[in-house]
Amino acid sequence: MKHYDVIIVGAGPGGIFSAYELTKLCPDMSIAVFENGGPLESRKCPIDGDRVKSCVHCKTCAIMNGFGGAGAFSDGKYNITNEFGGTLHEYIGEDKAIELMNYVDTINMARGGEGTHMYSTGNTPLRTLCLKNGMHLLSASVRHLGTDKNYDVLGNLYRELSPKVDFYFHTPVQTIHTAGSGYEIVTEKETYSSDKCIVSVGRSGSHWMEQVCEDLAIPTSSNRVDIGVRVELPAEIFQEITDELYEGKIVYKTKKYQDQVRTFCMNPKGAVVTENTNGIVTVNGHSYEDPAKQTGNTNFALLVSKHFTEPFKDSNGYGESIARLSNMLGGGVMMQRFGDLIRGQRTTEKRLKKSFAHPTLKATPGDLSLVMPKRILDDIIEMVYALDTIAPGTANDDTLLYGVEVKFYNMTVDIDENLETNHKGLFIIGDGSGVTHSLSHASASGVYVARYIAENR
């Protein structure tokens, strides 16, 4: 049985920055990273838009799994803030969380991210305009790498780490056992041991994480699920906002239900894409730093959070059931023009061809009212009209809505101020902990745990 000082499960941002900081602080330490997916350069989705037009349900999703995690092909937005992106600051303190997020930014800048923009959503005229129209603009510093630069940064990090760390790709961990004062990590072929174990599996490992917590009697609590649509419209409509802020996180409380709806993952001149989570095809968005790769559209998500307690507690299961219904009716992602939705009619290929908005994703024209719960759809419609007051044209007939977009969050794992479980030396970080929900927070949590381990050798 091969032994390591530290084993990291998951090569997403949390795992990467744990490994990075450990190799920097403890160069003599033996470290292994186990990853369900493949190396960065081998992560290729078979969907090409020509021969393969929809998800073929690969054994391991190249978009969601592999070095870099689900964020590898995102638009590379690092939001430096405690206002959204998770609750890491509640564990380690607000100042420390911001300090670590800024530290991560310096690492990214030194490894291919130089020249990219940092935007601020602090005190701007848009904040005042939002408040006057019943909305709230959240504060953040936003580093936008772009999908292309983000890929370069990850590639440089891997080349730096690979001589110092043993990476086991396409090696899913089946389970984790306690073994004396350390841990045994069980894979299909072999079992490995370690003194310390850091688990950073991300959203795609949610079901596995639940089983590990059950096996090791680690307390958990249910988390929320975000359900909504991805909006796509001509870039000019949101240009004043995106030129100033790049991404505006705008929150609105609906008049009808008093529910909160928020914008999420804004991609100026970007493209709508699909992603696969636990075998379910949902929608997402990308944007690029390279002008040659940019489109004429801007896309962003509109999301409504749902959190269930008694008697039903499976928030993710609720979100999955809605996404599966969309997959069943649309053969994947469904798309509808806003005007068609308001008039209660299905979008057809004929209506779509007459539209002024040209979709960047080949999706099935359909009727989202057959998929989305009425309350959530009412919230989204009201939010579209609210956004129309600050970005006229948002509520145009030809605005495209893709469904469904679901953001699954792991149940919140019971961890202490060191992000350590009730088993000493077992740390749960990143989105797999239910504590972080963003690239910046997940990365910062990795650095934090690595420093704690280094200080307490």
Short mmCIF file of C-alpha atoms in Angstrom, two decimals:
data_model
loop_
_atom_site.label_atom_id
_atom_site.label_comp_id
_atom_site.label_asym_id
_atom_site.label_seq_id
_atom_site.Cartn_x
_atom_site.Cartn_y
_atom_site.Cartn_z
CA MET A 1 0.00 0.00 0.00
CA LYS A 2 1.55 3.29 -1.09
CA HIS A 3 1.63 6.00 1.56
CA TYR A 4 1.49 9.79 1.19
CA ASP A 5 1.71 12.60 3.70
CA VAL A 6 -1.36 14.21 2.13
CA ILE A 7 -3.90 12.85 -0.33
CA ILE A 8 -6.20 15.29 -2.12
CA VAL A 9 -9.42 13.98 -3.66
CA GLY A 10 -10.43 16.15 -6.62
CA ALA A 11 -8.35 18.30 -8.99
CA GLY A 12 -10.71 21.27 -9.11
CA PRO A 13 -9.71 24.74 -7.87
CA GLY A 14 -9.73 23.71 -4.19
CA GLY A 15 -7.55 20.68 -4.82
CA ILE A 16 -5.20 22.56 -7.16
CA PHE A 17 -4.54 25.38 -4.72
CA SER A 18 -4.16 22.99 -1.80
CA ALA A 19 -1.46 21.18 -3.76
CA TYR A 20 0.14 24.44 -4.89
CA GLU A 21 0.43 25.89 -1.40
CA LEU A 22 1.63 22.62 0.14
CA THR A 23 4.42 22.23 -2.43
CA LYS A 24 5.44 25.82 -1.74
CA LEU A 25 5.43 25.57 2.06
CA CYS A 26 6.43 21.92 2.48
CA PRO A 27 8.54 20.86 -0.53
CA ASP A 28 9.58 17.64 1.25
CA MET A 29 5.98 16.48 1.69
CA SER A 30 4.64 13.61 -0.44
CA ILE A 31 1.34 14.59 -2.06
CA ALA A 32 -1.08 12.76 -4.34
CA VAL A 33 -4.18 14.04 -6.15
CA PHE A 34 -6.90 11.62 -7.25
CA GLU A 35 -9.23 12.79 -10.00
CA ASN A 36 -12.28 11.17 -11.58
CA GLY A 37 -11.61 12.86 -14.95
CA GLY A 38 -8.57 13.32 -17.15
CA PRO A 39 -5.69 15.75 -17.66
CA LEU A 40 -6.56 19.18 -18.98
CA GLU A 41 -5.38 18.56 -22.55
CA SER A 42 -7.46 15.37 -22.88
CA ARG A 43 -10.73 16.97 -21.76
CA LYS A 44 -12.72 17.01 -25.00
CA CYS A 45 -16.52 16.95 -25.16
CA PRO A 46 -17.76 14.82 -28.10
CA ILE A 47 -20.48 17.35 -28.95
CA ASP A 48 -19.26 19.05 -32.15
CA GLY A 49 -22.54 20.53 -33.40
CA ASP A 50 -22.24 18.50 -36.59
CA ARG A 51 -22.15 14.73 -36.12
CA VAL A 52 -22.84 14.88 -32.36
CA LYS A 53 -25.40 17.53 -31.44
CA SER A 54 -26.39 16.56 -27.90
CA CYS A 55 -25.02 14.88 -24.79
CA VAL A 56 -24.09 11.21 -25.27
CA HIS A 57 -23.65 10.66 -21.51
CA CYS A 58 -19.97 9.76 -21.42
CA LYS A 59 -18.82 7.63 -18.49
CA THR A 60 -16.93 10.68 -17.20
CA CYS A 61 -18.07 14.11 -18.39
CA ALA A 62 -15.10 15.97 -19.86
CA ILE A 63 -16.76 19.31 -19.16
CA MET A 64 -17.45 18.67 -15.48
CA ASN A 65 -14.53 16.41 -14.49
CA GLY A 66 -10.76 16.51 -14.87
CA PHE A 67 -7.92 18.85 -13.98
CA GLY A 68 -9.43 22.27 -13.28
CA GLY A 69 -12.82 20.84 -12.32
CA ALA A 70 -16.08 22.20 -13.69
CA GLY A 71 -14.50 25.65 -13.83
CA ALA A 72 -11.89 24.66 -16.43
CA PHE A 73 -14.16 25.62 -19.32
CA SER A 74 -16.01 28.38 -17.54
CA ASP A 75 -15.44 32.00 -18.45
CA GLY A 76 -12.88 32.25 -15.65
CA LYS A 77 -14.55 34.82 -13.40
CA TYR A 78 -12.97 35.16 -9.96
CA ASN A 79 -15.32 37.24 -7.78
CA ILE A 80 -13.41 38.67 -4.82
CA THR A 81 -16.17 39.34 -2.33
CA ASN A 82 -17.92 37.99 0.74
CA GLU A 83 -21.36 39.08 -0.50
CA PHE A 84 -21.83 36.02 -2.71
CA GLY A 85 -19.99 32.90 -3.82
CA GLY A 86 -20.27 31.07 -0.53
CA THR A 87 -19.92 31.44 3.22
CA LEU A 88 -16.19 30.80 3.63
CA HIS A 89 -15.86 34.05 5.57
CA GLU A 90 -18.19 32.68 8.27
CA TYR A 91 -15.57 30.02 9.04
CA ILE A 92 -12.24 31.80 8.59
CA GLY A 93 -13.19 35.47 8.97
CA GLU A 94 -14.06 38.16 6.42
CA ASP A 95 -10.60 39.75 6.21
CA LYS A 96 -8.82 36.40 5.85
CA ALA A 97 -11.22 35.26 3.12
CA ILE A 98 -10.61 38.45 1.07
CA GLU A 99 -6.85 38.22 1.67
CA LEU A 100 -6.74 34.64 0.36
CA MET A 101 -8.89 35.45 -2.69
CA ASN A 102 -6.51 38.27 -3.57
CA TYR A 103 -3.57 35.90 -3.07
CA VAL A 104 -5.12 33.45 -5.52
CA ASP A 105 -5.49 36.31 -7.99
CA THR A 106 -1.75 37.10 -7.79
CA ILE A 107 -0.96 33.45 -8.55
CA ASN A 108 -3.28 33.45 -11.56
CA MET A 109 -1.80 36.71 -12.82
CA ALA A 110 1.72 35.29 -12.63
CA ARG A 111 0.75 32.18 -14.61
CA GLY A 112 -0.88 33.54 -17.73
CA GLY A 113 -3.60 35.85 -16.46
CA GLU A 114 -1.63 39.07 -16.80
CA GLY A 115 -3.30 41.72 -18.92
CA THR A 116 -6.83 40.65 -18.00
CA HIS A 117 -9.27 43.09 -16.43
CA MET A 118 -10.34 43.58 -12.82
CA TYR A 119 -13.76 45.21 -12.56
CA SER A 120 -15.36 46.75 -9.49
CA THR A 121 -19.08 46.79 -8.74
CA GLY A 122 -18.76 49.13 -5.76
CA ASN A 123 -20.34 52.58 -5.70
CA THR A 124 -21.39 53.09 -9.30
CA PRO A 125 -24.29 54.91 -11.01
CA LEU A 126 -25.74 51.48 -11.78
CA ARG A 127 -26.10 50.75 -8.06
CA THR A 128 -28.22 53.88 -7.68
CA LEU A 129 -30.26 53.03 -10.78
CA CYS A 130 -30.93 49.52 -9.46
CA LEU A 131 -32.05 50.83 -6.07
CA LYS A 132 -34.44 53.27 -7.75
CA ASN A 133 -36.04 50.33 -9.58
CA GLY A 134 -36.33 47.91 -6.66
CA MET A 135 -33.09 45.98 -7.26
CA HIS A 136 -29.79 45.66 -5.45
CA LEU A 137 -26.36 45.47 -7.07
CA LEU A 138 -23.95 43.34 -5.01
CA SER A 139 -20.40 44.57 -4.41
CA ALA A 140 -17.37 42.69 -5.71
CA SER A 141 -14.05 42.97 -7.46
CA VAL A 142 -14.33 40.75 -10.53
CA ARG A 143 -11.30 39.30 -12.31
CA HIS A 144 -12.31 38.06 -15.74
CA LEU A 145 -9.79 35.66 -17.26
CA GLY A 146 -12.02 34.46 -20.09
CA THR A 147 -12.39 30.82 -21.04
CA ASP A 148 -9.23 30.95 -23.15
CA LYS A 149 -6.95 32.61 -20.57
CA ASN A 150 -8.43 30.49 -17.78
CA TYR A 151 -7.38 27.38 -19.72
CA ASP A 152 -3.86 28.77 -20.12
CA VAL A 153 -3.54 29.52 -16.40
CA LEU A 154 -4.64 26.00 -15.49
CA GLY A 155 -2.19 24.51 -17.97
CA ASN A 156 0.67 26.49 -16.44
CA LEU A 157 -0.33 25.46 -12.92
CA TYR A 158 -0.37 21.80 -13.93
CA ARG A 159 3.06 22.00 -15.54
CA GLU A 160 4.37 23.55 -12.34
CA LEU A 161 2.75 20.97 -10.06
CA SER A 162 3.21 17.73 -12.02
CA PRO A 163 6.91 17.22 -11.13
CA LYS A 164 6.10 17.70 -7.42
CA VAL A 165 2.75 15.94 -7.05
CA ASP A 166 1.54 12.47 -8.06
CA PHE A 167 -1.61 12.90 -10.14
CA TYR A 168 -3.90 9.88 -10.55
CA PHE A 169 -6.29 10.70 -13.40
CA HIS A 170 -9.29 8.56 -14.34
CA THR A 171 -9.02 7.14 -10.84
CA PRO A 172 -12.27 7.73 -8.98
CA VAL A 173 -12.08 7.22 -5.24
CA GLN A 174 -14.69 4.71 -4.15
CA THR A 175 -14.58 5.45 -0.45
CA ILE A 176 -12.45 6.77 2.40
CA HIS A 177 -11.74 4.83 5.60
CA THR A 178 -10.16 5.90 8.85
CA ALA A 179 -6.99 3.91 9.62
CA GLY A 180 -5.39 4.61 12.97
CA SER A 181 -4.46 8.29 12.98
CA GLY A 182 -4.67 8.49 9.19
CA TYR A 183 -6.81 7.47 6.21
CA GLU A 184 -7.14 4.85 3.52
CA ILE A 185 -8.31 5.98 0.10
CA VAL A 186 -9.89 3.12 -1.82
CA THR A 187 -9.91 3.09 -5.62
CA GLU A 188 -11.06 0.36 -8.00
CA LYS A 189 -7.56 -1.07 -8.40
CA GLU A 190 -5.62 -0.12 -5.28
CA THR A 191 -5.83 1.33 -1.80
CA TYR A 192 -3.57 4.20 -0.68
CA SER A 193 -2.89 5.58 2.79
CA SER A 194 -2.19 9.07 4.07
CA ASP A 195 -1.71 11.05 7.25
CA LYS A 196 -4.01 13.83 6.07
CA CYS A 197 -6.81 13.86 3.51
CA ILE A 198 -8.33 16.87 1.76
CA VAL A 199 -11.60 16.27 -0.07
CA SER A 200 -12.43 18.78 -2.81
CA VAL A 201 -14.83 17.07 -5.20
CA GLY A 202 -16.99 19.97 -6.37
CA ARG A 203 -20.66 19.88 -7.36
CA SER A 204 -20.32 16.87 -9.64
CA GLY A 205 -19.27 14.77 -6.63
CA SER A 206 -22.33 15.63 -4.56
CA HIS A 207 -23.81 12.12 -4.43
CA TRP A 208 -20.42 10.58 -3.62
CA MET A 209 -19.83 13.17 -0.89
CA GLU A 210 -23.15 12.31 0.71
CA GLN A 211 -22.14 8.65 0.88
CA VAL A 212 -18.72 9.43 2.39
CA CYS A 213 -20.31 11.57 5.09
CA GLU A 214 -22.80 8.80 5.85
CA ASP A 215 -20.03 6.17 6.04
CA LEU A 216 -17.86 8.29 8.35
CA ALA A 217 -20.76 9.67 10.42
CA ILE A 218 -19.95 13.27 9.48
CA PRO A 219 -22.98 15.48 10.21
CA THR A 220 -24.52 17.37 7.28
CA SER A 221 -27.44 19.68 6.64
CA SER A 222 -29.46 20.27 3.51
CA ASN A 223 -28.55 23.09 1.17
CA ARG A 224 -30.41 25.08 -1.46
CA VAL A 225 -30.80 24.52 -5.18
CA ASP A 226 -30.97 27.37 -7.72
CA ILE A 227 -33.40 26.89 -10.61
CA GLY A 228 -33.94 29.17 -13.56
CA VAL A 229 -33.12 29.96 -17.16
CA ARG A 230 -30.26 31.40 -19.18
CA VAL A 231 -31.16 34.62 -20.96
CA GLU A 232 -29.56 35.52 -24.30
CA LEU A 233 -29.99 38.84 -26.07
CA PRO A 234 -28.06 41.21 -28.33
CA ALA A 235 -24.94 42.46 -26.54
CA GLU A 236 -25.90 46.10 -27.13
CA ILE A 237 -28.83 45.84 -24.70
CA PHE A 238 -26.54 45.20 -21.71
CA GLN A 239 -23.48 46.98 -23.09
CA GLU A 240 -23.58 49.95 -20.72
CA ILE A 241 -23.64 47.55 -17.77
CA THR A 242 -21.05 45.11 -19.06
CA ASP A 243 -18.66 47.82 -20.27
CA GLU A 244 -18.62 49.31 -16.78
CA LEU A 245 -18.81 46.19 -14.59
CA TYR A 246 -18.41 43.22 -16.93
CA GLU A 247 -20.71 41.27 -14.62
CA GLY A 248 -23.39 42.80 -12.45
CA LYS A 249 -24.82 40.59 -9.69
CA ILE A 250 -28.32 42.02 -9.39
CA VAL A 251 -30.85 40.79 -6.81
CA TYR A 252 -34.59 41.48 -7.02
CA LYS A 253 -37.45 40.63 -4.65
CA THR A 254 -40.59 39.85 -6.61
CA LYS A 255 -43.77 41.69 -5.79
CA LYS A 256 -46.00 38.68 -6.38
CA TYR A 257 -44.31 36.13 -4.10
CA GLN A 258 -41.56 38.10 -2.33
CA ASP A 259 -39.06 35.59 -3.74
CA GLN A 260 -35.50 36.59 -4.53
CA VAL A 261 -34.32 36.33 -8.13
CA ARG A 262 -30.73 37.07 -9.10
CA THR A 263 -28.60 37.43 -12.17
CA PHE A 264 -25.68 35.04 -12.33
CA CYS A 265 -22.69 34.32 -14.59
CA MET A 266 -23.01 37.20 -17.03
CA ASN A 267 -21.11 36.61 -20.29
CA PRO A 268 -20.74 39.70 -22.49
CA LYS A 269 -20.38 38.74 -26.16
CA GLY A 270 -20.35 35.11 -25.04
CA ALA A 271 -21.95 31.81 -25.96
CA VAL A 272 -24.54 29.57 -24.35
CA VAL A 273 -23.30 26.01 -23.68
CA THR A 274 -24.51 22.80 -22.11
CA GLU A 275 -23.10 20.91 -19.14
CA ASN A 276 -23.72 17.47 -17.68
CA THR A 277 -24.21 16.99 -13.94
CA ASN A 278 -24.95 13.49 -12.67
CA GLY A 279 -26.21 12.50 -16.13
CA ILE A 280 -28.51 15.52 -16.47
CA VAL A 281 -27.99 18.08 -19.24
CA THR A 282 -28.37 21.68 -18.12
CA VAL A 283 -27.39 25.03 -19.60
CA ASN A 284 -24.54 27.41 -18.81
CA GLY A 285 -22.57 30.22 -20.47
CA HIS A 286 -19.03 31.06 -21.56
CA SER A 287 -17.23 34.21 -22.64
CA TYR A 288 -13.78 34.86 -24.06
CA GLU A 289 -11.03 37.43 -23.58
CA ASP A 290 -9.92 37.02 -27.20
CA PRO A 291 -12.02 39.39 -29.40
CA ALA A 292 -11.82 36.90 -32.28
CA LYS A 293 -13.87 34.40 -30.26
CA GLN A 294 -16.55 36.82 -29.12
CA THR A 295 -20.14 36.79 -30.39
CA GLY A 296 -22.78 39.47 -30.87
CA ASN A 297 -24.81 38.26 -27.87
CA THR A 298 -24.65 38.55 -24.09
CA ASN A 299 -26.03 35.80 -21.88
CA PHE A 300 -26.69 35.46 -18.15
CA ALA A 301 -28.69 33.28 -15.80
CA LEU A 302 -31.79 34.25 -13.86
CA LEU A 303 -32.01 32.01 -10.81
CA VAL A 304 -34.50 31.43 -8.00
CA SER A 305 -33.23 29.70 -4.84
CA LYS A 306 -35.25 26.92 -3.23
CA HIS A 307 -34.42 25.38 0.15
CA PHE A 308 -36.55 22.54 1.52
CA THR A 309 -36.74 21.38 5.14
CA GLU A 310 -39.72 19.30 6.31
CA PRO A 311 -40.87 16.75 5.32
CA PHE A 312 -38.94 16.94 2.01
CA LYS A 313 -35.23 17.79 2.32
CA ASP A 314 -33.71 16.82 -1.01
CA SER A 315 -33.24 20.21 -2.68
CA ASN A 316 -30.92 18.78 -5.33
CA GLY A 317 -33.40 16.00 -6.09
CA TYR A 318 -36.06 18.63 -6.74
CA GLY A 319 -33.79 20.47 -9.16
CA GLU A 320 -32.81 17.23 -10.89
CA SER A 321 -36.45 16.27 -11.46
CA ILE A 322 -37.13 19.58 -13.24
CA ALA A 323 -33.99 19.24 -15.35
CA ARG A 324 -34.88 15.66 -16.30
CA LEU A 325 -38.31 16.82 -17.45
CA SER A 326 -36.65 19.43 -19.66
CA ASN A 327 -34.32 16.75 -21.06
CA MET A 328 -37.30 14.48 -21.73
CA LEU A 329 -39.37 17.10 -23.57
CA GLY A 330 -36.50 18.86 -25.34
CA GLY A 331 -34.03 16.04 -25.85
CA GLY A 332 -31.63 18.19 -23.85
CA VAL A 333 -31.83 21.96 -23.48
CA MET A 334 -35.08 23.73 -24.44
CA MET A 335 -35.31 27.29 -25.77
CA GLN A 336 -38.18 29.77 -25.95
CA ARG A 337 -38.57 33.37 -27.08
CA PHE A 338 -39.74 35.66 -24.28
CA GLY A 339 -42.64 36.96 -26.37
CA ASP A 340 -43.84 33.41 -27.06
CA LEU A 341 -43.71 32.61 -23.35
CA ILE A 342 -45.78 35.67 -22.44
CA ARG A 343 -48.37 34.83 -25.12
CA GLY A 344 -48.56 31.20 -24.00
CA GLN A 345 -47.34 29.76 -27.27
CA ARG A 346 -44.59 27.33 -28.08
CA THR A 347 -41.52 28.62 -29.91
CA THR A 348 -41.09 26.87 -33.25
CA GLU A 349 -38.26 26.78 -35.79
CA LYS A 350 -40.39 29.01 -38.03
CA ARG A 351 -40.85 31.67 -35.33
CA LEU A 352 -37.20 31.42 -34.39
CA LYS A 353 -36.05 32.09 -37.97
CA LYS A 354 -38.02 35.36 -37.98
CA SER A 355 -36.37 36.45 -34.73
CA PHE A 356 -33.84 39.29 -34.58
CA ALA A 357 -31.90 37.37 -31.91
CA HIS A 358 -29.69 34.56 -33.20
CA PRO A 359 -29.01 31.75 -30.71
CA THR A 360 -25.44 30.67 -30.01
CA LEU A 361 -26.55 27.20 -28.87
CA LYS A 362 -28.47 24.69 -30.95
CA ALA A 363 -31.34 23.94 -28.59
CA THR A 364 -34.84 22.56 -29.04
CA PRO A 365 -37.52 25.26 -29.52
CA GLY A 366 -40.30 24.56 -27.05
CA ASP A 367 -42.49 25.74 -24.21
CA LEU A 368 -40.81 26.32 -20.85
CA SER A 369 -44.17 26.55 -19.10
CA LEU A 370 -44.44 22.76 -19.53
CA VAL A 371 -41.21 22.32 -17.58
CA MET A 372 -40.80 25.08 -15.00
CA PRO A 373 -42.99 25.33 -11.88
CA LYS A 374 -45.39 28.26 -12.23
CA ARG A 375 -44.03 30.14 -9.21
CA ILE A 376 -40.45 30.03 -10.51
CA LEU A 377 -41.51 31.02 -14.02
CA ASP A 378 -43.60 33.91 -12.66
CA ASP A 379 -40.54 35.08 -10.68
CA ILE A 380 -38.36 34.97 -13.81
CA ILE A 381 -40.89 36.86 -15.95
CA GLU A 382 -41.20 39.58 -13.29
CA MET A 383 -37.39 39.84 -13.10
CA VAL A 384 -37.12 40.24 -16.89
CA TYR A 385 -39.50 43.19 -16.74
CA ALA A 386 -37.56 44.65 -13.79
CA LEU A 387 -34.28 44.41 -15.73
CA ASP A 388 -36.00 46.11 -18.66
CA THR A 389 -36.18 49.28 -16.54
CA ILE A 390 -32.37 49.51 -16.30
CA ALA A 391 -31.52 47.82 -19.63
CA PRO A 392 -34.36 48.62 -22.06
CA GLY A 393 -34.83 45.81 -24.52
CA THR A 394 -34.43 42.98 -22.03
CA ALA A 395 -38.16 42.24 -22.28
CA ASN A 396 -38.21 42.25 -26.10
CA ASP A 397 -40.16 39.48 -27.79
CA ASP A 398 -36.97 38.04 -29.30
CA THR A 399 -35.05 37.67 -26.04
CA LEU A 400 -34.16 33.99 -25.75
CA LEU A 401 -34.67 31.87 -22.64
CA TYR A 402 -32.86 28.53 -22.36
CA GLY A 403 -33.97 25.99 -19.80
CA VAL A 404 -33.27 24.77 -17.50
CA GLU A 405 -30.31 26.16 -15.65
CA VAL A 406 -29.79 24.47 -12.32
CA LYS A 407 -27.03 25.17 -9.82
CA PHE A 408 -26.68 22.20 -7.54
CA TYR A 409 -25.06 22.73 -4.15
CA ASN A 410 -23.68 19.99 -1.98
CA MET A 411 -25.27 19.58 1.40
CA THR A 412 -23.37 21.62 3.98
CA VAL A 413 -20.81 19.44 5.73
CA ASP A 414 -20.22 20.05 9.43
CA ILE A 415 -16.66 21.45 9.53
CA ASP A 416 -14.90 23.71 12.04
CA GLU A 417 -13.00 26.97 11.65
CA ASN A 418 -10.09 25.01 10.11
CA LEU A 419 -12.45 23.38 7.57
CA GLU A 420 -11.77 20.10 9.38
CA THR A 421 -14.41 17.44 10.04
CA ASN A 422 -15.03 15.54 13.27
CA HIS A 423 -12.18 13.26 12.08
CA LYS A 424 -8.86 14.95 12.77
CA GLY A 425 -6.85 15.36 9.60
CA LEU A 426 -9.83 15.03 7.25
CA PHE A 427 -10.70 18.34 5.59
CA ILE A 428 -13.65 19.08 3.27
CA ILE A 429 -13.16 22.14 1.07
CA GLY A 430 -14.42 23.75 -2.11
CA ASP A 431 -17.93 23.39 -3.45
CA GLY A 432 -18.06 19.81 -2.16
CA SER A 433 -18.31 21.17 1.36
CA GLY A 434 -21.43 23.19 0.59
CA VAL A 435 -19.52 26.19 1.97
CA THR A 436 -18.08 27.64 -1.26
CA HIS A 437 -19.93 28.25 -4.52
CA SER A 438 -17.33 29.96 -6.69
CA LEU A 439 -13.85 29.65 -8.20
CA SER A 440 -12.37 32.28 -5.89
CA HIS A 441 -13.87 30.90 -2.67
CA ALA A 442 -12.99 27.30 -3.54
CA SER A 443 -9.41 28.25 -4.40
CA ALA A 444 -9.05 30.28 -1.21
CA SER A 445 -10.32 27.37 0.89
CA GLY A 446 -7.57 25.19 -0.61
CA VAL A 447 -4.86 27.68 0.32
CA TYR A 448 -6.29 28.03 3.83
CA VAL A 449 -6.22 24.30 4.60
CA ALA A 450 -2.76 23.86 3.10
CA ARG A 451 -1.40 26.59 5.36
CA TYR A 452 -3.08 25.03 8.38
CA ILE A 453 -1.53 21.65 7.62
CA ALA A 454 1.90 23.22 7.07
CA GLU A 455 1.71 25.12 10.37
CA ASN A 456 0.68 22.02 12.31
CA ARG A 457 3.05 19.37 10.98
#
